[in-house]
Structures are given as C-alpha cells and as structure tokens.
PDB file of C-alpha atoms in Angstrom:
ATOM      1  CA  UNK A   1       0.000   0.000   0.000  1.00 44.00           C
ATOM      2  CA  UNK A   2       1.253   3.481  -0.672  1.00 61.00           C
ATOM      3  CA  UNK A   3       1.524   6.367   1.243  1.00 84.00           C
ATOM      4  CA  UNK A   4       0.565   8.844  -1.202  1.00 83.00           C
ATOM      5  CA  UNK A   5      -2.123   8.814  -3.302  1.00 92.00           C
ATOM      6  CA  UNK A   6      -4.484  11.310  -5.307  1.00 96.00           C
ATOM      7  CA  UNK A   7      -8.672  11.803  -4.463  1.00 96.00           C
ATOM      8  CA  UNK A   8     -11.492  13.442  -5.360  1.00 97.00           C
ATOM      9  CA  UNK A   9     -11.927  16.916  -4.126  1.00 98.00           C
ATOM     10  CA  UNK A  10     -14.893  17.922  -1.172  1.00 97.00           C
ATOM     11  CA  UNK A  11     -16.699  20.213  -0.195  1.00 95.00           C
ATOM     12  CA  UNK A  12     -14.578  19.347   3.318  1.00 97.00           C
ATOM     13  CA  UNK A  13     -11.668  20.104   1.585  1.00 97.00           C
ATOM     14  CA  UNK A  14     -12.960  23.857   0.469  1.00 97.00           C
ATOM     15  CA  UNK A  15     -11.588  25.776   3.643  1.00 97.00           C
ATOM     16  CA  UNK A  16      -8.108  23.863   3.700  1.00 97.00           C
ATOM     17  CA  UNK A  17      -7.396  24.414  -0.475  1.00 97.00           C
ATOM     18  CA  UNK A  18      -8.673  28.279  -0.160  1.00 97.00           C
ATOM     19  CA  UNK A  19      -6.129  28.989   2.683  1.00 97.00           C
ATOM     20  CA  UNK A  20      -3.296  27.166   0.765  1.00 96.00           C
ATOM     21  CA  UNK A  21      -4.240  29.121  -2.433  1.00 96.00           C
ATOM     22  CA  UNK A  22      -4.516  32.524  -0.654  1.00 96.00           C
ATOM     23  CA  UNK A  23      -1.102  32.244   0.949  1.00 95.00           C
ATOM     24  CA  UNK A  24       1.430  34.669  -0.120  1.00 92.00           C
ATOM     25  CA  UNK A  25       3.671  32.013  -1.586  1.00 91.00           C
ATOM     26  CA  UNK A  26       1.325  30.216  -3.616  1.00 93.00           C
ATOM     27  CA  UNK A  27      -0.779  33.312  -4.875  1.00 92.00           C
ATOM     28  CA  UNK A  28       2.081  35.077  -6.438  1.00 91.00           C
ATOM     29  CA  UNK A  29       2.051  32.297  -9.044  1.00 91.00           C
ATOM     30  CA  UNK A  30      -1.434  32.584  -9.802  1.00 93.00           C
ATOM     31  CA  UNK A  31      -3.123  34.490 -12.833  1.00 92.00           C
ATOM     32  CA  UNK A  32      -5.296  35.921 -10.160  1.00 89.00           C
ATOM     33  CA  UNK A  33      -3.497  37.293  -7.230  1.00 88.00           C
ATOM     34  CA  UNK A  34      -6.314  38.951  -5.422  1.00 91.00           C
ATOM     35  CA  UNK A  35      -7.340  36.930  -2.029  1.00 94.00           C
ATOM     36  CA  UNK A  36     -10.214  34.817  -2.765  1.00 96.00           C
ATOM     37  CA  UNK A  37     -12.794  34.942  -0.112  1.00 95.00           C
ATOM     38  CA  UNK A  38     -14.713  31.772   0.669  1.00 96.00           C
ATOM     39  CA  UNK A  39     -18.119  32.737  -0.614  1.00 96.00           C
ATOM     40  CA  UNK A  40     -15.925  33.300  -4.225  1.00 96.00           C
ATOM     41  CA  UNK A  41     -14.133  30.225  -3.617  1.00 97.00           C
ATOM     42  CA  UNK A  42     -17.945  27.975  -3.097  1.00 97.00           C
ATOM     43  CA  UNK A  43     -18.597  29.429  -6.070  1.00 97.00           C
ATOM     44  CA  UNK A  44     -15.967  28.021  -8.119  1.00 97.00           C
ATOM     45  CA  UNK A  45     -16.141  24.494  -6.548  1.00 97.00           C
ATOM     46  CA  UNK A  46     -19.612  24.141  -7.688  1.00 97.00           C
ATOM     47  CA  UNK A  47     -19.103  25.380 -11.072  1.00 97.00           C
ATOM     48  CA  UNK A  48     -16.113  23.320 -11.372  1.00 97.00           C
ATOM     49  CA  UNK A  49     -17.944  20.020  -9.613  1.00 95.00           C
ATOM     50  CA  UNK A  50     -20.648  20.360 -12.384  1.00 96.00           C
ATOM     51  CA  UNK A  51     -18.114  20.407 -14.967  1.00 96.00           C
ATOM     52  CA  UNK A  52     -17.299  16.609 -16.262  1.00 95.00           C
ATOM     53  CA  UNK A  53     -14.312  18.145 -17.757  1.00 96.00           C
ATOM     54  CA  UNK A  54     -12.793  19.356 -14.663  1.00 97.00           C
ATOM     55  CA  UNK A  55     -11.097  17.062 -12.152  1.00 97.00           C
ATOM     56  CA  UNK A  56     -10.249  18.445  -8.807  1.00 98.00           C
ATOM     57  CA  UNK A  57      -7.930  16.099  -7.064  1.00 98.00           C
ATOM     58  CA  UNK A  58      -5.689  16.298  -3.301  1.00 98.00           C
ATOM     59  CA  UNK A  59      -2.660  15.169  -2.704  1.00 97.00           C
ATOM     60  CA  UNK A  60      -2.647  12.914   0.571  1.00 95.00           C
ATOM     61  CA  UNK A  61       1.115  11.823   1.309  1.00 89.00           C
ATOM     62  CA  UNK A  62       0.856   9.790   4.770  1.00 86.00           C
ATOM     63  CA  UNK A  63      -2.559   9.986   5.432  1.00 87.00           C
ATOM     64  CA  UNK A  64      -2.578  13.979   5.452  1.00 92.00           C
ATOM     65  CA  UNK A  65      -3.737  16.025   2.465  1.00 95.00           C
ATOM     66  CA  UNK A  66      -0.489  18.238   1.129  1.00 96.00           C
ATOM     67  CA  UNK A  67      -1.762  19.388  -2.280  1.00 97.00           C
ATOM     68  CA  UNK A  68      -4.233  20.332  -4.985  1.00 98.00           C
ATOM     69  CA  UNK A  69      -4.192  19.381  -8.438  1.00 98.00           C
ATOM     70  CA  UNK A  70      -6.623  19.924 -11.359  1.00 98.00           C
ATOM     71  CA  UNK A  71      -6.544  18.424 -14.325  1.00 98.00           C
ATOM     72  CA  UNK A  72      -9.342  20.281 -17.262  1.00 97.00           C
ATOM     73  CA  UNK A  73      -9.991  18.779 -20.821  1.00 97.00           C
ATOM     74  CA  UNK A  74      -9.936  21.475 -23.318  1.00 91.00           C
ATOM     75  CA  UNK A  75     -10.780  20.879 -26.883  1.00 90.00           C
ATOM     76  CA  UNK A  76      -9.963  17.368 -27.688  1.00 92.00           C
ATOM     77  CA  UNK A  77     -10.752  14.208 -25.542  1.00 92.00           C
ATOM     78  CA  UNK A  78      -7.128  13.003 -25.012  1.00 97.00           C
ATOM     79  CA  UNK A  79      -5.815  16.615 -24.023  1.00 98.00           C
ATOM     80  CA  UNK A  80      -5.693  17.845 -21.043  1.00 98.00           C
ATOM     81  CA  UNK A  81      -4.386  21.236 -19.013  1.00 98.00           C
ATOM     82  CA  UNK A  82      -3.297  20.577 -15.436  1.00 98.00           C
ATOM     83  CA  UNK A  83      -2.760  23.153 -12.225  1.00 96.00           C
ATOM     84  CA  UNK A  84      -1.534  22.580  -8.586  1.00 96.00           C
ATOM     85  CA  UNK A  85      -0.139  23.713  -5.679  1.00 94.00           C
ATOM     86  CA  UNK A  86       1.004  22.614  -2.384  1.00 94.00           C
ATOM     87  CA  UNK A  87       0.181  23.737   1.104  1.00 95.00           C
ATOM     88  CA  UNK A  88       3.018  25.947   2.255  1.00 92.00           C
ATOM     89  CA  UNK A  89       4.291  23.610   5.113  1.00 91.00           C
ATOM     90  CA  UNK A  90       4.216  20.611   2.787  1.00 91.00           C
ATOM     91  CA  UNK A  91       7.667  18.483   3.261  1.00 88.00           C
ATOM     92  CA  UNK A  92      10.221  18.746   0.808  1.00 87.00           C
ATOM     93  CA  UNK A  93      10.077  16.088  -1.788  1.00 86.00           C
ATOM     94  CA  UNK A  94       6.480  16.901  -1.561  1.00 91.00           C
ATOM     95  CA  UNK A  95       5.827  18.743  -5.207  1.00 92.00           C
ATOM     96  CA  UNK A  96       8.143  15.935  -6.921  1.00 92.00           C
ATOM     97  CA  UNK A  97       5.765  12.922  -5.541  1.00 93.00           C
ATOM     98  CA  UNK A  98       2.172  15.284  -6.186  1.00 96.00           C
ATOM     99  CA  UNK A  99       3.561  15.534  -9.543  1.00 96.00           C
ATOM    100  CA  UNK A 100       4.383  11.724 -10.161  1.00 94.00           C
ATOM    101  CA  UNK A 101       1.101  10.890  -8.999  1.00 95.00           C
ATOM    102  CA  UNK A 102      -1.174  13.414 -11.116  1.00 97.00           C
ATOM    103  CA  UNK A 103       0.815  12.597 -13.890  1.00 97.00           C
ATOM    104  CA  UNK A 104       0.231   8.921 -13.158  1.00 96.00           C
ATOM    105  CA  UNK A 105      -3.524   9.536 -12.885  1.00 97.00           C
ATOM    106  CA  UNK A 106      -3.460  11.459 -15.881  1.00 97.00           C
ATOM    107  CA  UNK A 107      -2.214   8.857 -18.317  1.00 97.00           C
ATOM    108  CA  UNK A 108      -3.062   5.710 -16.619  1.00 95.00           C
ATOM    109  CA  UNK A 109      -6.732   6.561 -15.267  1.00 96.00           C
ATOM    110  CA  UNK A 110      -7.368   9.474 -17.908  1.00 97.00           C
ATOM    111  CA  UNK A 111      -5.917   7.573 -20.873  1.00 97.00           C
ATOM    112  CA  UNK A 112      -4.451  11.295 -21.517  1.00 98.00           C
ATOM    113  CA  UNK A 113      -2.189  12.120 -25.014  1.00 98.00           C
ATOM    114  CA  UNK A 114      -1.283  14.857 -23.695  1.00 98.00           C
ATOM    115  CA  UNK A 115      -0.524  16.929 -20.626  1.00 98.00           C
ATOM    116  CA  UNK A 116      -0.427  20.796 -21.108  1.00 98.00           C
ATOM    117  CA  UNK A 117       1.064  23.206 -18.361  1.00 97.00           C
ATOM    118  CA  UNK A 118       1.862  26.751 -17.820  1.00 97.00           C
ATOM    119  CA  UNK A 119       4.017  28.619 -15.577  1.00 97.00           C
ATOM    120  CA  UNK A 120       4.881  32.380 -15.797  1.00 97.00           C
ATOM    121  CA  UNK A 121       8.250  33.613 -16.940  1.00 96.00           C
ATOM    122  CA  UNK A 122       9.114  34.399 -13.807  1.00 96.00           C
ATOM    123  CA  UNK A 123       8.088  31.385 -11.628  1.00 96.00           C
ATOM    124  CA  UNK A 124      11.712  29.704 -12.258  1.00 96.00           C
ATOM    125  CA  UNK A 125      10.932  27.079  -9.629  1.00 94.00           C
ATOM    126  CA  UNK A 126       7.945  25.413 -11.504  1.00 96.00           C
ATOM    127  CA  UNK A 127       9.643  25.678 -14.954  1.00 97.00           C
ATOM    128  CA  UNK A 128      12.334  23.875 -13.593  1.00 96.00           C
ATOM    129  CA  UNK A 129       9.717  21.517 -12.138  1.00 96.00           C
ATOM    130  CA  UNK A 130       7.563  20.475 -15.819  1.00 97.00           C
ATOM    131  CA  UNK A 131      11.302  19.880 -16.938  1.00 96.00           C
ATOM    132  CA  UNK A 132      12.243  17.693 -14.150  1.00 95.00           C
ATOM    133  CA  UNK A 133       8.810  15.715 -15.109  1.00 96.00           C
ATOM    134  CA  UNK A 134      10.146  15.536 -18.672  1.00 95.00           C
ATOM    135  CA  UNK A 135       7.559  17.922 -20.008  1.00 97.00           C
ATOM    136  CA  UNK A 136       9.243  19.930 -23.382  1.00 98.00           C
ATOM    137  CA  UNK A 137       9.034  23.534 -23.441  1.00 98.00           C
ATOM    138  CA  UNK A 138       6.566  24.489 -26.268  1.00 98.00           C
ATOM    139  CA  UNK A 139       6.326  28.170 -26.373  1.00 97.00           C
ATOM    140  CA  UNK A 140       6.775  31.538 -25.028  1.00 98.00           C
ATOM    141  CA  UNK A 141       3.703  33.744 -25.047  1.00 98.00           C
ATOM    142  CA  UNK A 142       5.397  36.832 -24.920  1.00 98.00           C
ATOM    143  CA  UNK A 143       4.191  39.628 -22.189  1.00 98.00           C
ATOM    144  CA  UNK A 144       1.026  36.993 -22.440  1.00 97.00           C
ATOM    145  CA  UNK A 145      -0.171  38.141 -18.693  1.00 96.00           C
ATOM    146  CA  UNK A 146      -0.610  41.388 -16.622  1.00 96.00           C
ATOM    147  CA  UNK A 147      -0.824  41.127 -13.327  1.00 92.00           C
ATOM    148  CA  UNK A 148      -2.314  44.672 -12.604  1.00 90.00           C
ATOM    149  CA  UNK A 149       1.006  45.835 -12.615  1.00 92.00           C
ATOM    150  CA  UNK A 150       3.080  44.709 -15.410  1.00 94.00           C
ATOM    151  CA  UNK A 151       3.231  41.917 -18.217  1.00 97.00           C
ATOM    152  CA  UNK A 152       4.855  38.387 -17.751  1.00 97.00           C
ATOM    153  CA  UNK A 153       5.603  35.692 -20.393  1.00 98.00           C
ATOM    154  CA  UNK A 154       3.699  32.634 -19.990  1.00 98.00           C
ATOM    155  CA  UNK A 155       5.758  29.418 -20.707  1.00 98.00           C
ATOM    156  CA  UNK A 156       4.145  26.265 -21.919  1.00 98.00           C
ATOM    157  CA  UNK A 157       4.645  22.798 -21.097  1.00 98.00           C
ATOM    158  CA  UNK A 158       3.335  19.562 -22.878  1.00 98.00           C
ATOM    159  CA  UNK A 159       4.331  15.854 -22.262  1.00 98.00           C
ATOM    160  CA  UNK A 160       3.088  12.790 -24.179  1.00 98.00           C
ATOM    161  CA  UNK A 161       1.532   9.729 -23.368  1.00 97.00           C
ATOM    162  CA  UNK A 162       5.026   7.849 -25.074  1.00 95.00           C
ATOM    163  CA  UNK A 163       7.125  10.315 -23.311  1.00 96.00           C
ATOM    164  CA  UNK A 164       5.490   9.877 -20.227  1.00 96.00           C
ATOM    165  CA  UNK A 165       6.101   6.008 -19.775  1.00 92.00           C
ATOM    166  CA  UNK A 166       9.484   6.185 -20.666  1.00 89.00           C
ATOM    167  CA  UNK A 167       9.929   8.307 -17.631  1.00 83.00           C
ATOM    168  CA  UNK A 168       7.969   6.152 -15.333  1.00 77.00           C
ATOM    169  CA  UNK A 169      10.577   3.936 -14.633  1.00 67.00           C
ATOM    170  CA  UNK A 170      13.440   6.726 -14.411  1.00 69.00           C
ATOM    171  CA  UNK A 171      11.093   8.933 -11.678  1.00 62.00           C
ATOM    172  CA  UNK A 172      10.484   5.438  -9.919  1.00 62.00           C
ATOM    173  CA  UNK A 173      13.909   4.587  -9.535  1.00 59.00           C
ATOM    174  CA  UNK A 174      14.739   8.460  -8.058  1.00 56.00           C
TER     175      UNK A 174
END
C-alpha cells in the first residue's frame, strides 16, 4: 500500500485548499493574485464540480492532504491542461511525488495524449519543475499576462503519453 495517493476533491476540503491558495507564496504564481474569499471560492467548486471536464484532485502523502491538483480537458478528448499547488508547510520532496502521482492519474486513469502546463516567466521554480517531469518547453507567449502591474511571459509545457512512460521507470527509480 502506498503512502501517497491522489482523491477526489470535497466540499470538506474547500476551507483547507482556499487557505493554501490565498497564501502569499502560492498566490504570487497565480493568474489571479487577489485573495479569494470563501463565498468566491464555493462558487468556483460548484461550477467546477458540475463540470465533467474538470477534475479536482488532493494530494494525501501519509494519510494527510499536502496538495491540490486539477486536471481540465480542453478541446480534444485526449488533451488535457493541469494546475496545482502545495500547502506551504508541505515536506520537501512533496511537489516531486504530487507531480508523479497526477501525472500517473493522468495517463493511466485518464488515458491522456497529452498533458499541457503553464508557468509564468518568472516562476523559475515550476519551470524547472515540468522539466524535471520531462515535459518539453513548447512556447513563449510573450508579455502573455498582466498582473495589474506589469506583463509576464507565460511558458508552456506539454508531455506525451510515449514520453510519459518512458519516464515512469526513471522517476520510480529516483
């Protein structure tokens, strides 16, 4: 049996994910930066619970939850876009594992293609992380984003089904 694994999102889980996603160190790598209050924050659950397209997942690692992930089908059936975060006192380690087992879920309970991710230009940490993943940079949207203040590139990230399973046995070995 493992000690980390991905589930379904809840409405328990609503106050725990807002105050992760309103902490300083998480929002400053949102698109929206504002803090979300928790009527705002209902809001977008239950759009996004509705929506057979969205998947809102936690990370549990030893029986405590650690992590958010969504994963949102855009366009075509086999393509997905994925988001997370971690709570701020998550244990190191923590993001590589969350990120092994979306990915897993992803391709193996999905039956994803394709795995699409973002990070602005200035977010070095989670750039570094999609490459670490073996996601290929596949663009630069120049000054894409403004955060109220000034513009940011967006970078994007895709990995394949094919290019996915050859890593599976490289990030299992790690």
């Amino acid at each position: 049996m493992t000690d980390r694994k991905l589930r379904p999102m809840t409405d328990l889980d609503l106050e725990q994910v807002l105050a992760w996603r309103n902490h300083p160190e998480v929002r400053r790598y949102m698109y929206t930066t504002h803090e979300i209050g928790l009527d705002e924050h209902r809001a977008w659950f239950a759009r996004a619970s509705e929506n057979s397209a969205v998947h809102l997942l936690i990370y549990e690692h030893q029986g405590r939850a650690s992590g958010f992930v969504n994963i949102t089908f855009g366009r075509s059936p086999k393509v997905a876009d994925w988001g997370f975060y971690l709570s701020p006192d998550a244990a190191r380690g923590t993001g590589r594992s969350l990120g092994k087992e979306a990915l897993k879920y992803a391709f193996e309970q999905l039956c994803l293609h394709k795995v699409c991710g973002q990070a602005l230009g200035f977010n070095e940490r989670s750039i570094a992380f999609h490459k670490a993943l073996g996601f290929a940079e596949e663009g630069r949207l120049r000054d894409q984003h403004f955060d109220g203040a000034e513009y940011h590139d967006v970078v994007c990230f895709g990995l394949l089904d094919h290019e996915w399973q050859s890593q599976v046995k490289e990030l299992n070995d790690e």
